[in-house]
Each structure stands twice: as C-alpha cells, then as structure tokens.
Short mmCIF file of C-alpha atoms and ligand atoms in Angstrom, two decimals:
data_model
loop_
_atom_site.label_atom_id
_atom_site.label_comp_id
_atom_site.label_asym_id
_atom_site.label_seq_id
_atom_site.Cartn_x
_atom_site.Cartn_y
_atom_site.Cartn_z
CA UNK A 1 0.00 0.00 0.00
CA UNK A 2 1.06 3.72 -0.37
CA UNK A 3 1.42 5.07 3.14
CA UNK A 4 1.75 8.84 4.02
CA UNK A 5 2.93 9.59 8.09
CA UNK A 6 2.65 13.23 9.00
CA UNK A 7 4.40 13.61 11.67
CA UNK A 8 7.67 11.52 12.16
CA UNK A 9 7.41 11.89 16.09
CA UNK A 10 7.96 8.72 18.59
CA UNK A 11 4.42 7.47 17.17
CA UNK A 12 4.72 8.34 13.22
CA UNK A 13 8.47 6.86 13.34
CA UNK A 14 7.58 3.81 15.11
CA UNK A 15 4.70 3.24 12.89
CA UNK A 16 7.07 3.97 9.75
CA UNK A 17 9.04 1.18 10.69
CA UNK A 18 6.78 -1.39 11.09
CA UNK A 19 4.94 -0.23 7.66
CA UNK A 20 8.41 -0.22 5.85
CA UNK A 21 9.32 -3.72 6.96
CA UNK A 22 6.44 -4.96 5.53
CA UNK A 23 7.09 -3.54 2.20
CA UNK A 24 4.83 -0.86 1.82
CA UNK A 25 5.48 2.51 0.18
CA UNK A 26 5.90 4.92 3.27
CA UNK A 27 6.40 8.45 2.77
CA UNK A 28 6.54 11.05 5.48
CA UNK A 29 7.13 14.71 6.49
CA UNK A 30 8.57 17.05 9.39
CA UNK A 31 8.93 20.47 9.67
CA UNK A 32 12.67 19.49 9.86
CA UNK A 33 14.34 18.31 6.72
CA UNK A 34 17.15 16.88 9.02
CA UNK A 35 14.57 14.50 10.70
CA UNK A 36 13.43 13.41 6.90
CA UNK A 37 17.15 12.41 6.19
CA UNK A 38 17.43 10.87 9.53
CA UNK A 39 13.54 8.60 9.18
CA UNK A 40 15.05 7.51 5.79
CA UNK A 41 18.14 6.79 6.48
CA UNK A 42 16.85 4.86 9.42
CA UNK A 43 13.94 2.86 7.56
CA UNK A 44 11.09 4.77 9.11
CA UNK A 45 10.14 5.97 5.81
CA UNK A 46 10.83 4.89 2.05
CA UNK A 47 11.14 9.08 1.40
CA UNK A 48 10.36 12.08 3.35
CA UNK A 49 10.22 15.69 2.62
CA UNK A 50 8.47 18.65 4.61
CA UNK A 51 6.38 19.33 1.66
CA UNK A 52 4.26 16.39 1.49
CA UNK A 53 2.93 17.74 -2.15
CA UNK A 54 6.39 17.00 -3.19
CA UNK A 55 7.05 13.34 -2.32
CA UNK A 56 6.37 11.40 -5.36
CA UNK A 57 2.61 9.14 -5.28
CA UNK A 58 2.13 11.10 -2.75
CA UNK A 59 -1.45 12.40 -4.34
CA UNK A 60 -2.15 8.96 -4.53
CA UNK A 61 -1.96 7.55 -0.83
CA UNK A 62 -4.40 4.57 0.15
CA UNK A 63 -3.64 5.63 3.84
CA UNK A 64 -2.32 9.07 5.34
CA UNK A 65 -1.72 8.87 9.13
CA UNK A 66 -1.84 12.20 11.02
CA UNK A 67 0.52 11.84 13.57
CA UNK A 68 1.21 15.45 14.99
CA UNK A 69 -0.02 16.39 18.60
CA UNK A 70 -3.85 16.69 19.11
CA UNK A 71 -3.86 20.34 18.41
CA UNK A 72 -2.82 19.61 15.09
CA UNK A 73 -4.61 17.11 13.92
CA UNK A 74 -7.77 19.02 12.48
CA UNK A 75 -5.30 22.43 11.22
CA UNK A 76 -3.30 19.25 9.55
CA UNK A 77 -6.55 18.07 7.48
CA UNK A 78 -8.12 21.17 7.15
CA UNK A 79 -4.76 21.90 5.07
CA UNK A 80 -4.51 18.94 3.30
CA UNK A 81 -7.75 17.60 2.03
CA UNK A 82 -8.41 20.02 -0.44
CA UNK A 83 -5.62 17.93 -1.96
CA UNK A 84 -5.91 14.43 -1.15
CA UNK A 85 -7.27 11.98 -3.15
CA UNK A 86 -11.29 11.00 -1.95
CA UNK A 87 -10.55 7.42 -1.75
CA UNK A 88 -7.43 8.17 0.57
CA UNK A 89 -8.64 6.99 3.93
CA UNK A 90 -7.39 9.19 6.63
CA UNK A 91 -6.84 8.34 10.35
CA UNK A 92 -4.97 9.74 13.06
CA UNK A 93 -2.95 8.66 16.47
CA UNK A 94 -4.01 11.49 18.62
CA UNK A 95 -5.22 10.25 21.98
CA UNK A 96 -8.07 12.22 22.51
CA UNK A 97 -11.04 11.46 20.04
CA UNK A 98 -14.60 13.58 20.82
CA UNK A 99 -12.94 16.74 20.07
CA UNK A 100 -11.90 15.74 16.25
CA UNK A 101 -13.73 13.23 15.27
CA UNK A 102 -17.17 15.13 13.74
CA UNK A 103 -14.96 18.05 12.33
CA UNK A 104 -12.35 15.75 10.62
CA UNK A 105 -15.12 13.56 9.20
CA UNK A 106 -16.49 16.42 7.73
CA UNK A 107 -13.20 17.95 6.36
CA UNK A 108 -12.93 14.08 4.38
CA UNK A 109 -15.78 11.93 4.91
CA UNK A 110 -13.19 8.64 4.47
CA UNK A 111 -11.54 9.92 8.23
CA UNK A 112 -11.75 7.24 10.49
CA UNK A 113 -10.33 8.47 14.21
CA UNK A 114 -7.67 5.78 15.87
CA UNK A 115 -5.53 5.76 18.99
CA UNK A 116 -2.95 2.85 19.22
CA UNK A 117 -2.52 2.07 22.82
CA UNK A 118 1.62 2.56 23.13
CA UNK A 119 3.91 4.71 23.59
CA UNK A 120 6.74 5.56 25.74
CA UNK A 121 8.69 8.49 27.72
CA UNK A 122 10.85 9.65 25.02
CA UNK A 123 9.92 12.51 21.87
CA UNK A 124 10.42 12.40 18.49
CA UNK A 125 11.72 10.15 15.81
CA UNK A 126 14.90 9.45 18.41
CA UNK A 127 12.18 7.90 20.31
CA UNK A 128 10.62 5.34 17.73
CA UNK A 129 10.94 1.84 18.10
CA UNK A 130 10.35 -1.02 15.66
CA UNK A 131 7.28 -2.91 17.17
CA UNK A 132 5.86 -0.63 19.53
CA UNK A 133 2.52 -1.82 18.30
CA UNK A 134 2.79 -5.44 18.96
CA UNK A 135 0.20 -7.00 21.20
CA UNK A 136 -1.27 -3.63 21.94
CA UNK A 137 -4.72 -2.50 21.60
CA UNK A 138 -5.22 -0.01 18.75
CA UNK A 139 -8.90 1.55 19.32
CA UNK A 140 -10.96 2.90 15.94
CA UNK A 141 -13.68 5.43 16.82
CA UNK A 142 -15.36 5.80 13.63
CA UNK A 143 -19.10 7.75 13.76
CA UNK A 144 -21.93 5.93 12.89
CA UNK A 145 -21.78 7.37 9.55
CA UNK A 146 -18.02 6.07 8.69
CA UNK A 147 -17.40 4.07 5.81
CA UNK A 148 -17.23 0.51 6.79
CA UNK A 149 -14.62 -0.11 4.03
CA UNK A 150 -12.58 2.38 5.44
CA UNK A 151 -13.04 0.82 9.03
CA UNK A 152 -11.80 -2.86 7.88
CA UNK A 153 -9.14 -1.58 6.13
CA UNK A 154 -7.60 -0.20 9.04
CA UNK A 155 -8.37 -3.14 11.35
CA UNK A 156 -6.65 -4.90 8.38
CA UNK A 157 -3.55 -2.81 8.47
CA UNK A 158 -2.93 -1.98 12.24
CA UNK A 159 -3.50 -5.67 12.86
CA UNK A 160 -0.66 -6.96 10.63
CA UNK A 161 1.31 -5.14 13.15
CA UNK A 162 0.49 -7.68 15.72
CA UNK A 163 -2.08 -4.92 17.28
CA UNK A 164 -5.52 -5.87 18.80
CA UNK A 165 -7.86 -3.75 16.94
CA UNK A 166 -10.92 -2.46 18.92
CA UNK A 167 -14.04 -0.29 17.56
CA UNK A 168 -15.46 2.40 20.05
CA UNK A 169 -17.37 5.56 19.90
CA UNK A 170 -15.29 8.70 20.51
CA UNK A 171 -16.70 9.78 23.85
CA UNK A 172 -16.43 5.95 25.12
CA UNK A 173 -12.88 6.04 24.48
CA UNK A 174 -12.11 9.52 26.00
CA UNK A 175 -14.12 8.42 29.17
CA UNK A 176 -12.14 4.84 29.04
CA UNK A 177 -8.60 6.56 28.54
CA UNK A 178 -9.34 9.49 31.16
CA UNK A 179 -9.57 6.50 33.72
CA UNK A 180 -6.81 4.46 32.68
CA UNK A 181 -4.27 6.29 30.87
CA UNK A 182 -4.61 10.46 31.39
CA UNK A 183 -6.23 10.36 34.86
CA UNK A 184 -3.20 8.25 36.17
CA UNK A 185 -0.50 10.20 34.65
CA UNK A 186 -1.33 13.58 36.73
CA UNK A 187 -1.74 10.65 40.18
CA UNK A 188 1.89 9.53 39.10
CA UNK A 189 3.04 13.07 38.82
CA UNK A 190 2.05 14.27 41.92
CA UNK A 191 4.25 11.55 43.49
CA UNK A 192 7.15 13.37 42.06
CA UNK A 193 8.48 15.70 44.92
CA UNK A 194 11.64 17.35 45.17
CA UNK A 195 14.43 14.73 46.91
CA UNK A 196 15.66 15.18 50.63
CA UNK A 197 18.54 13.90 51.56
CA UNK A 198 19.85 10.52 50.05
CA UNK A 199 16.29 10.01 48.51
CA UNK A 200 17.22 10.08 45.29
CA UNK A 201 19.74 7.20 46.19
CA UNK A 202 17.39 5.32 48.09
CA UNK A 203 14.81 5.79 45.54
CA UNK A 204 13.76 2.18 43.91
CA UNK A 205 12.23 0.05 41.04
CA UNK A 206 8.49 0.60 43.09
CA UNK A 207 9.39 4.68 42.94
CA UNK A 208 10.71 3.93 39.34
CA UNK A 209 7.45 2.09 38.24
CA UNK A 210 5.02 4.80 40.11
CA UNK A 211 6.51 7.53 38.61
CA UNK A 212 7.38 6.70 35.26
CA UNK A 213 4.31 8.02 33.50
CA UNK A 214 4.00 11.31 35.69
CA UNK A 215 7.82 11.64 34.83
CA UNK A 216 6.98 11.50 30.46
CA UNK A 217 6.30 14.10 28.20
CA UNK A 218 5.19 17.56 29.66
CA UNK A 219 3.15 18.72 26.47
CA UNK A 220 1.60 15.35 26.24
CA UNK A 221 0.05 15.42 29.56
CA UNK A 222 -1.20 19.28 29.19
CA UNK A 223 -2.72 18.42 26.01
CA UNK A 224 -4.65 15.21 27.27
CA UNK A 225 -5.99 17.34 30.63
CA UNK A 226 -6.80 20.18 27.82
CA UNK A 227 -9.09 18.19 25.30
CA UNK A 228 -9.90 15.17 27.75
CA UNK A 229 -11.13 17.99 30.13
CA UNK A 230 -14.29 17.35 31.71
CA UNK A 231 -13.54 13.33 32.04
CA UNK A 232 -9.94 14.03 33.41
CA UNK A 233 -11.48 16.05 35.57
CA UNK A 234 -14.21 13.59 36.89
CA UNK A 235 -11.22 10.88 37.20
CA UNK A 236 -9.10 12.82 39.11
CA UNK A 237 -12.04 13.71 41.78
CA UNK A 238 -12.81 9.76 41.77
CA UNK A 239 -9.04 9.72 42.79
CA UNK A 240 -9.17 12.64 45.30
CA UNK A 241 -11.46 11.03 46.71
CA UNK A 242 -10.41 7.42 47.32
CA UNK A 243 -7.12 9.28 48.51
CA UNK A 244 -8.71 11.25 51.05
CA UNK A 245 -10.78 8.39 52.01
CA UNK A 246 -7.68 6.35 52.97
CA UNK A 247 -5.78 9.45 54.72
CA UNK A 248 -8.97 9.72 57.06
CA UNK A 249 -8.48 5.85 57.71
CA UNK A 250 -4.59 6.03 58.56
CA UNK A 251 -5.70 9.22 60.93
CA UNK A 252 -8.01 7.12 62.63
CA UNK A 253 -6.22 4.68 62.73
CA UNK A 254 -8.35 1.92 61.10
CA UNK A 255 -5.86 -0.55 59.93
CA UNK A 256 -8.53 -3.34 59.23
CA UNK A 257 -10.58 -1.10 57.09
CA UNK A 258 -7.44 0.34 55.45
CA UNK A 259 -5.97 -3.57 54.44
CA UNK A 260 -9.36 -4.33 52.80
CA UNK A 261 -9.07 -1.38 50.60
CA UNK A 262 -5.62 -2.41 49.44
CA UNK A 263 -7.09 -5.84 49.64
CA UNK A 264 -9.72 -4.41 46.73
CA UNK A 265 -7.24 -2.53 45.29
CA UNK A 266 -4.94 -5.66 44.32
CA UNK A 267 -8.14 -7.64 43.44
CA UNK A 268 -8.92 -5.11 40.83
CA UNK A 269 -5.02 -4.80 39.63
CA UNK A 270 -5.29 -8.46 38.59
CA UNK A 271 -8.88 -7.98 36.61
CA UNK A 272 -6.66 -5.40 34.59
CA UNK A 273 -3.32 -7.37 34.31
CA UNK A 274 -3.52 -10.83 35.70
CA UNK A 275 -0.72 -12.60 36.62
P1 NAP B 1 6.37 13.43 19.33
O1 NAP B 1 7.36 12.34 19.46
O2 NAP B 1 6.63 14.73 20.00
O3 NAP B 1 6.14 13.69 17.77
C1 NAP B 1 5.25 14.68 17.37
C2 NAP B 1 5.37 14.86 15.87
O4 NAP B 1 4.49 15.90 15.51
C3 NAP B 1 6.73 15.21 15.38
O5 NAP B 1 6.92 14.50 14.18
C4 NAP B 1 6.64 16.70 15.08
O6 NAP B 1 7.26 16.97 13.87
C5 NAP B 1 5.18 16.91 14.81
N1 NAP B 1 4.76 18.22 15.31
C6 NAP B 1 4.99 18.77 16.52
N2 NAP B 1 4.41 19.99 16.61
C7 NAP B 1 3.83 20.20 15.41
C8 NAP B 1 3.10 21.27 14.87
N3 NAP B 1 2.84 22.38 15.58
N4 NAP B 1 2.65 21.17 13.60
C9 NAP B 1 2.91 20.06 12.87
N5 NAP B 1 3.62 18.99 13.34
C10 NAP B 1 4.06 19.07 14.59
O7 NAP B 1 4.92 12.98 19.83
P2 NAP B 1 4.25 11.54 19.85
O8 NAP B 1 4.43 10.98 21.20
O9 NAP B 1 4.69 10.78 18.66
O10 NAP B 1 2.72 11.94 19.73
C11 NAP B 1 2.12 12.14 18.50
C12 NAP B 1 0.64 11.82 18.61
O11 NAP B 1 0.50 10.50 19.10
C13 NAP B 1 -0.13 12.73 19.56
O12 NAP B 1 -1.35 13.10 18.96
C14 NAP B 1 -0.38 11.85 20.77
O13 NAP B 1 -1.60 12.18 21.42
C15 NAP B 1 -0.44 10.48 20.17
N6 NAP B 1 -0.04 9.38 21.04
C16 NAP B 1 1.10 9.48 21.79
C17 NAP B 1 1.46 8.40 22.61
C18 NAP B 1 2.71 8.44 23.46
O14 NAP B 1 2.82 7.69 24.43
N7 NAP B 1 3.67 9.28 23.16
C19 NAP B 1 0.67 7.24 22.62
C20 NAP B 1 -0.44 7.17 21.79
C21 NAP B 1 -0.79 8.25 21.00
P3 NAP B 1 8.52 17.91 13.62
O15 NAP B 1 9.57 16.92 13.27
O16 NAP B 1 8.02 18.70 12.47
O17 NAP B 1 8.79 18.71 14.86
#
C-alpha cells in the first residue's frame, strides 16, 4: 500500500518502521528536513520531505496517518484535504477522540479516528521503536456514519502489526482513557516531589514504576488534561477522593478497614493485568 505519516514523532516513526518492513510505500514529512534524512536513512520511511505535495505518489496515498499532537490534527486536514485523493482513507494517532472526530469527518468523509494504545517516555523520531505496536490494543472510533470499508481496512492494516484492533465511539474512548491512561498520569506526577537527603539514592524500582508516566512528556500530559477535560477532571475527583478516604483511615487509625481497601485494590489490579 502507499502510506503517508505526518508527523515523524515517537508514534509516526515507530509506525514507519513497522509499515516499511512490511514492504509498503511509506512516505513522510517534518517540519525538519534533518529529521526526513534521519527517518530515511533509518527505515522509518521509504522518502520524506516537509512538503508532502512534493514526495512522489504522494497524491495517490491509500492511507495518510496524522501523527502530529492533538492540536494539530484538524489544522493538519483542514490543510490537506483540499488535496488528497477522496478514496485516501485518513486516520490519526491522537489520543483524545470527541474533540476531532465530527470536524475531521467532515473535512474528508473517508476519516476514520484511531488511537494505538503505546507509547513511551521519550519525543520524536529518536524515540521510535520497531514494534511498539505489537500486542497492543489499537482503538478505531469511527461515527456511525463512517465508511465501513474504510473501518476494515484499518483493522486490516494496524492488525498486521500484531495490534488488537478495537471499535469504540469517541466519547467511550475519551471516558475509558481518562480513567486508565490520562487520569493516572497527573496521580503519578504528583508523586514526584523534590528529593531530601539521600532520597534520590534510596529511591527504587516501586518509585521507578510509580513515577514513570508522571515523569513522560510535559506537552503530552497538558494536552490530554486540555481536550480530555471534563472526564480528566471527573477521574481525578474519583481519585481525590479514594485518597482522602484512605488518609482519614490512617488518621483514625483503622488498619482493618485500610488492608481491605488495598485488599480491593490488588483484586482489581489483577482484573486489569492478571498474573
Ligand atoms: P512526538 O514524538 O513529540 O512527535 C510529534 C510529531 O508531531 C513530530 O513528528 C513533530 O514533527 C510533529 N509536530 C509537533 N508539533 C507540530 C506542529 N505544531 N505542527 C505540525 N507537526 C508538529 O509525539 P508523539 O508521542 O509521537 O505523539 C504524536 C501523537 O500521538 C499525539 O497526537 C499523541 O496524542 C499520540 N499518542 C502518543 C502516545 C505516546 O505515548 N507518546 C501514545 C499514543 C498516542 P517535527 O519533526 O516537524 O517537529
């Protein structure tokens, strides 16, 4: 297939390699003609250019990918669908879904909204990985109106990259991810506090594993709290809650009552990831 990655970020690199090694025709564009030379030397992209208009086939694409930050998904499409082909199917990466997918649909009615379930600390195409999809879920949030050709040939394509492919609507995924992925990342964040003494030293693989998402990328986080708003916000009440719950226990020194919650709380660890 002809493949076009905007965006040749930690997500759009990591995707270009997987699409390269299985022999489809990747192109892809940054802002910085260094990072083109760098995601083709690499193999995260067959060619890359920062005018997309002036990569060869490129008028012809089966799939384009936006792969920018949320913000720039719809400014991306709004730009380029005057241009692209109407049988080009168009999805995007961006982790937040409600707030893009109507408009986008309606900027090129063969947009079907995605979010692959990976990722990592790092930025940019430095950051990509071969196989960062593998054994990952990869959630589709096309509207009711999508085109169900468009929809399969996704699943088709994401799964050949060992993803699990799952179908929601947009505000069912925002709600899903504010609990489990942009809800937690503010919790592990407020666990970072600045060192005393030999803490730093002392500090350990359970400080390491708490903290690593809190610890990621800054613009990331802002932008997930920003267009994930009001179900960030009810998460992190939930949260605020539960915590203050268990502060009042330790005051009062209800040790019992305090056990069973962590009692609960590793009974519902091992519904999410049993052992
Ligand atoms: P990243 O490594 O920072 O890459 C972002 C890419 O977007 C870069 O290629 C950058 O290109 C481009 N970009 C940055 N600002 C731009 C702008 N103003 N206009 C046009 N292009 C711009 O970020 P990422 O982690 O790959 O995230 C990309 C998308 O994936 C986001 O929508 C994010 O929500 C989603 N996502 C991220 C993760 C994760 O864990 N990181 C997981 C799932 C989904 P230049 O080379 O031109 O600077």
């Amino acid at each position: 297939m002809n493949i076009g990655i905007l965006g040749l970020g930690l997500i759009g690199g990591s995707l270009g390699y997987d699409l390269v090694n299985r022999n489809h025709y990747v192109w892809g564009t940054s802002r910085n003609p260094d990072t083109c030379r760098q995601a083709v030397d690499r193999g995260a992209a067959c060619v890359a250019h920062p005018d997309w208009q002036a990569i060869p086939g490129s008028d012809r694409a089966d799939v384009v990918v936006l792969c920018g930050p949320i913000a720039t998904i719809l400014p991306t499409l709004q730009a380029i669908a005057p241009c692209l082909s109407p049988d080009t199917v168009v999805t995007d990466v961006a982790s937040v879904k409600s707030c893009l997918c109507q408009e986008a649909a309606a900027l090129h009615p063969r947009f079907v909204g995605g979010h692959p379930m990976a990722g990592g600390s790092g930025q940019g195409l430095a950051a990509a990985v071969p196989d960062l999809f593998r054994d990952r879920p990869w959630v589709l949030t096309p509207l009711p109106s999508a085109d169900r050709a468009a929809v399969t040939l996704l699943q088709t394509l994401w799964e050949s990259l060992g993803a699990k492919v799952w179908e929601l609507a947009p505000a069912a995924h925002d709600r899903a991810v504010a609990r489990i992925s942009h809800g937690p990342v503010f919790v592990s964040a407020s666990a970072l506090v600045p060192p005393h003494g030999h803490e730093t030293q002392l500090a350990s693989s359970g400080f390491f594993d708490t903290t690593r998402i809190g610890g990621g990328n800054p613009q990331l986080g802002r932008l997930m709290a920003q267009y994930n708003r009001e179900a960030v916000l009810v998460t992190l009440q939930e949260n605020a809650a539960r915590l203050a719950w268990a502060i009042a226990a330790i005051e009062q020194e209800r040790w019992d009552d305090l056990e069973a919650w962590l009692q609960e709380a590793a009974r519902l660890r091992q519904t999410y990831f049993p052992t």
